[in-house]
Amino acid sequence: MRDGNIRRRRHTVIAQLEDRPGALNRIVSRCRQRGFDIESLVVGRSETPGLLRMTLVVDGGIDAEQVVRQLGKLVDVLDIRDVSDEDTLVREMALIKVRWDADRRTHITEVVRAFRARIVDVSPASVIVEVTGDEGKVDALVRLLQDYGVIEMVRTGRLAMLRGPAPSHPPLEQLEEAYEYCPVPQPR
């Protein structure tokens, strides 16, 4: 987030959690109860069936260790860590719908190409642009496209993964042994 032109520090927390009803609700409820300001929350399937991967971004004024401790107490959370100061690859994705007419086509296409973004849908009056990159790249493209008339936009928020060959979380077998955890139910 920005206050004027000053970018505030934020903490990026990644977690592995069970894919079961109410898991995400319990995480958000705990954040609300503790007053953790969630700036973005991205949850999706992981490489392990039955497990989800979560990337949570909270305001830098919050003690990240407290976030990790509080969310780590939840039964659905198998592993959680603050990766803010680690060597991490961070990306966001956005879909941006822009006004599109004969006068703007060439300019919009050049801007999209310069950002290595893609035009993924075209209609007579609008175009949808898809961009993936770090937060600065997405912000810069959105700012440039504002001049052409952004109709609407949706953004994923931050996705994060540790660089290098080691996984961000221990294998499920290690988690089960460490916590005497019941195996994760497989999807039906």
Coordinates of C-alpha atoms in Angstrom, one line a residue:
M1 CA 0.0 0.0 0.0
R2 CA 1.1 3.6 -0.5
D3 CA 0.8 6.6 1.7
G4 CA 1.5 9.4 -0.8
N5 CA 4.6 8.2 -2.5
I6 CA 6.0 6.2 0.5
R7 CA 5.7 2.5 0.3
R8 CA 5.1 0.9 3.7
R9 CA 6.8 -2.4 4.6
R10 CA 4.7 -5.5 4.5
H11 CA 5.1 -9.0 5.8
T12 CA 4.6 -12.0 3.5
V13 CA 3.6 -15.2 5.3
I14 CA 3.2 -18.5 3.5
A15 CA 1.3 -21.5 4.9
Q16 CA 0.3 -25.0 4.0
L17 CA -3.2 -25.9 5.2
E18 CA -5.8 -28.7 4.9
D19 CA -8.3 -28.3 2.1
R20 CA -11.5 -28.7 4.2
P21 CA -14.6 -26.7 4.8
G22 CA -14.2 -23.7 7.1
A23 CA -10.3 -23.7 7.0
L24 CA -10.1 -20.3 5.3
N25 CA -12.9 -18.9 7.5
R26 CA -11.0 -19.9 10.6
I27 CA -7.8 -18.1 9.3
V28 CA -9.6 -14.9 8.4
S29 CA -11.6 -15.0 11.7
R30 CA -8.3 -15.3 13.7
C31 CA -6.8 -12.4 11.8
R32 CA -9.9 -10.3 12.5
Q33 CA -9.9 -11.2 16.2
R34 CA -6.3 -10.3 16.6
G35 CA -6.5 -7.1 14.6
F36 CA -4.2 -8.2 11.8
D37 CA -4.7 -6.0 8.8
I38 CA -4.8 -8.3 5.7
E39 CA -3.6 -6.5 2.6
S40 CA -3.9 -9.6 0.4
L41 CA -4.8 -13.3 0.8
V42 CA -4.3 -15.8 -2.0
V43 CA -5.2 -19.4 -1.5
G44 CA -5.1 -22.3 -4.0
R45 CA -4.3 -25.9 -4.5
S46 CA -0.7 -27.1 -3.9
E47 CA 1.3 -29.9 -5.4
T48 CA -0.1 -32.2 -2.7
P49 CA -3.7 -33.4 -3.1
G50 CA -5.8 -32.3 -0.1
L51 CA -3.5 -29.4 0.8
L52 CA -3.8 -25.7 0.0
R53 CA -1.1 -23.1 -0.3
M54 CA -1.8 -19.7 1.2
T55 CA 0.1 -16.4 0.7
L56 CA -0.9 -13.8 3.3
V57 CA 0.3 -10.2 3.2
V58 CA -0.1 -8.1 6.4
D59 CA 0.9 -4.6 7.2
G60 CA 4.5 -4.1 8.3
G61 CA 3.4 -2.5 11.6
I62 CA 2.1 -5.9 12.7
D63 CA 4.5 -8.3 14.4
A64 CA 4.9 -11.1 11.8
E65 CA 6.0 -13.6 14.5
Q66 CA 2.6 -13.0 16.2
V67 CA 0.8 -13.7 13.0
V68 CA 2.7 -16.9 12.5
R69 CA 2.1 -18.0 16.1
Q70 CA -1.6 -17.2 16.1
L71 CA -2.3 -18.8 12.7
G72 CA 0.0 -21.8 13.5
K73 CA -2.3 -22.7 16.4
L74 CA -5.2 -23.5 14.1
V75 CA -5.8 -27.1 13.4
D76 CA -6.1 -26.6 9.6
V77 CA -2.6 -25.0 9.4
L78 CA 0.1 -27.6 8.9
D79 CA 3.0 -25.3 8.4
I80 CA 3.5 -21.5 8.3
R81 CA 6.4 -19.1 8.0
D82 CA 7.2 -15.5 7.5
V83 CA 9.3 -15.2 4.3
S84 CA 9.6 -11.4 4.2
D85 CA 13.3 -11.4 4.7
E86 CA 14.1 -14.6 2.7
D87 CA 15.1 -15.0 -1.0
T88 CA 11.6 -15.2 -2.4
L89 CA 10.1 -14.9 -5.8
V90 CA 7.0 -12.7 -5.6
R91 CA 4.4 -12.3 -8.4
E92 CA 0.9 -10.8 -8.9
M93 CA -1.5 -11.2 -11.8
A94 CA -4.1 -8.7 -13.0
L95 CA -6.8 -8.6 -15.6
I96 CA -7.5 -5.0 -16.8
K97 CA -10.4 -4.1 -19.0
V98 CA -9.6 -1.0 -21.1
R99 CA -11.7 1.1 -23.5
W100 CA -10.8 0.1 -27.0
D101 CA -11.4 2.0 -30.3
A102 CA -9.6 2.6 -33.6
D103 CA -7.7 5.6 -32.2
R104 CA -6.4 3.7 -29.2
R105 CA -5.6 0.2 -30.6
T106 CA -2.0 0.9 -31.7
H107 CA -1.1 2.7 -28.5
I108 CA -2.6 0.2 -26.2
T109 CA -1.0 -2.7 -28.1
E110 CA 2.4 -1.0 -27.8
V111 CA 2.0 -0.5 -24.1
V112 CA 0.9 -4.1 -23.5
R113 CA 3.9 -5.4 -25.6
A114 CA 6.4 -3.2 -23.7
F115 CA 5.2 -4.8 -20.4
R116 CA 5.3 -8.3 -21.9
A117 CA 1.6 -8.5 -21.0
R118 CA -1.1 -10.1 -23.2
I119 CA -4.4 -9.1 -24.7
V120 CA -6.6 -12.0 -23.8
D121 CA -10.0 -10.8 -24.9
V122 CA -11.2 -8.2 -27.5
S123 CA -14.6 -6.8 -28.1
P124 CA -15.6 -3.8 -30.3
A125 CA -15.5 -1.4 -27.3
S126 CA -13.0 -3.0 -24.9
V127 CA -10.0 -5.2 -24.5
I128 CA -8.9 -7.3 -21.5
V129 CA -5.2 -7.2 -20.7
E130 CA -3.5 -9.9 -18.6
V131 CA -0.2 -9.0 -16.8
T132 CA 1.9 -11.0 -14.5
G133 CA 4.9 -9.7 -12.6
D134 CA 6.1 -8.0 -9.4
E135 CA 3.9 -5.4 -7.8
G136 CA 5.8 -2.5 -9.4
K137 CA 5.3 -3.8 -12.9
V138 CA 1.6 -4.3 -12.4
D139 CA 1.2 -0.9 -10.8
A140 CA 3.1 0.8 -13.6
L141 CA 1.0 -0.9 -16.3
V142 CA -2.3 0.1 -14.6
R143 CA -1.1 3.7 -14.3
L144 CA -0.3 3.8 -18.0
L145 CA -3.6 2.2 -19.0
Q146 CA -5.5 4.7 -16.9
D147 CA -4.9 7.2 -19.7
Y148 CA -6.9 5.1 -22.1
G149 CA -9.8 4.5 -19.8
V150 CA -9.7 1.5 -17.4
I151 CA -13.2 0.1 -17.1
E152 CA -12.5 -2.4 -14.4
M153 CA -9.6 -4.4 -12.9
V154 CA -9.1 -7.4 -10.7
R155 CA -5.8 -8.4 -9.1
T156 CA -4.7 -11.6 -7.4
G157 CA -2.6 -10.1 -4.6
R158 CA 0.9 -11.4 -3.8
L159 CA 2.0 -15.0 -4.5
A160 CA 5.3 -16.0 -3.0
M161 CA 7.6 -19.0 -3.3
L162 CA 11.1 -19.5 -1.9
R163 CA 13.9 -19.5 -4.5
G164 CA 16.2 -22.5 -4.9
P165 CA 15.6 -26.3 -4.9
A166 CA 14.3 -26.7 -1.3
P167 CA 10.5 -26.7 -0.8
S168 CA 8.9 -23.9 1.1
H169 CA 7.2 -26.4 3.4
P170 CA 8.3 -29.8 4.7
P171 CA 6.9 -32.9 2.9
L172 CA 3.5 -34.1 4.3
E173 CA 5.1 -37.2 5.7
Q174 CA 7.4 -35.1 7.9
L175 CA 4.5 -33.0 9.1
E176 CA 2.5 -36.1 10.0
E177 CA 5.4 -37.6 12.0
A178 CA 6.2 -34.3 13.7
Y179 CA 2.7 -33.6 14.9
E180 CA 1.3 -37.1 15.0
Y181 CA -1.1 -35.8 12.5
C182 CA -3.8 -37.8 10.9
P183 CA -3.4 -38.2 7.1
V184 CA -5.0 -35.6 5.0
P185 CA -8.2 -36.9 3.5
Q186 CA -7.9 -37.3 -0.3
P187 CA -10.3 -35.5 -2.6
R188 CA -13.2 -37.6 -3.8

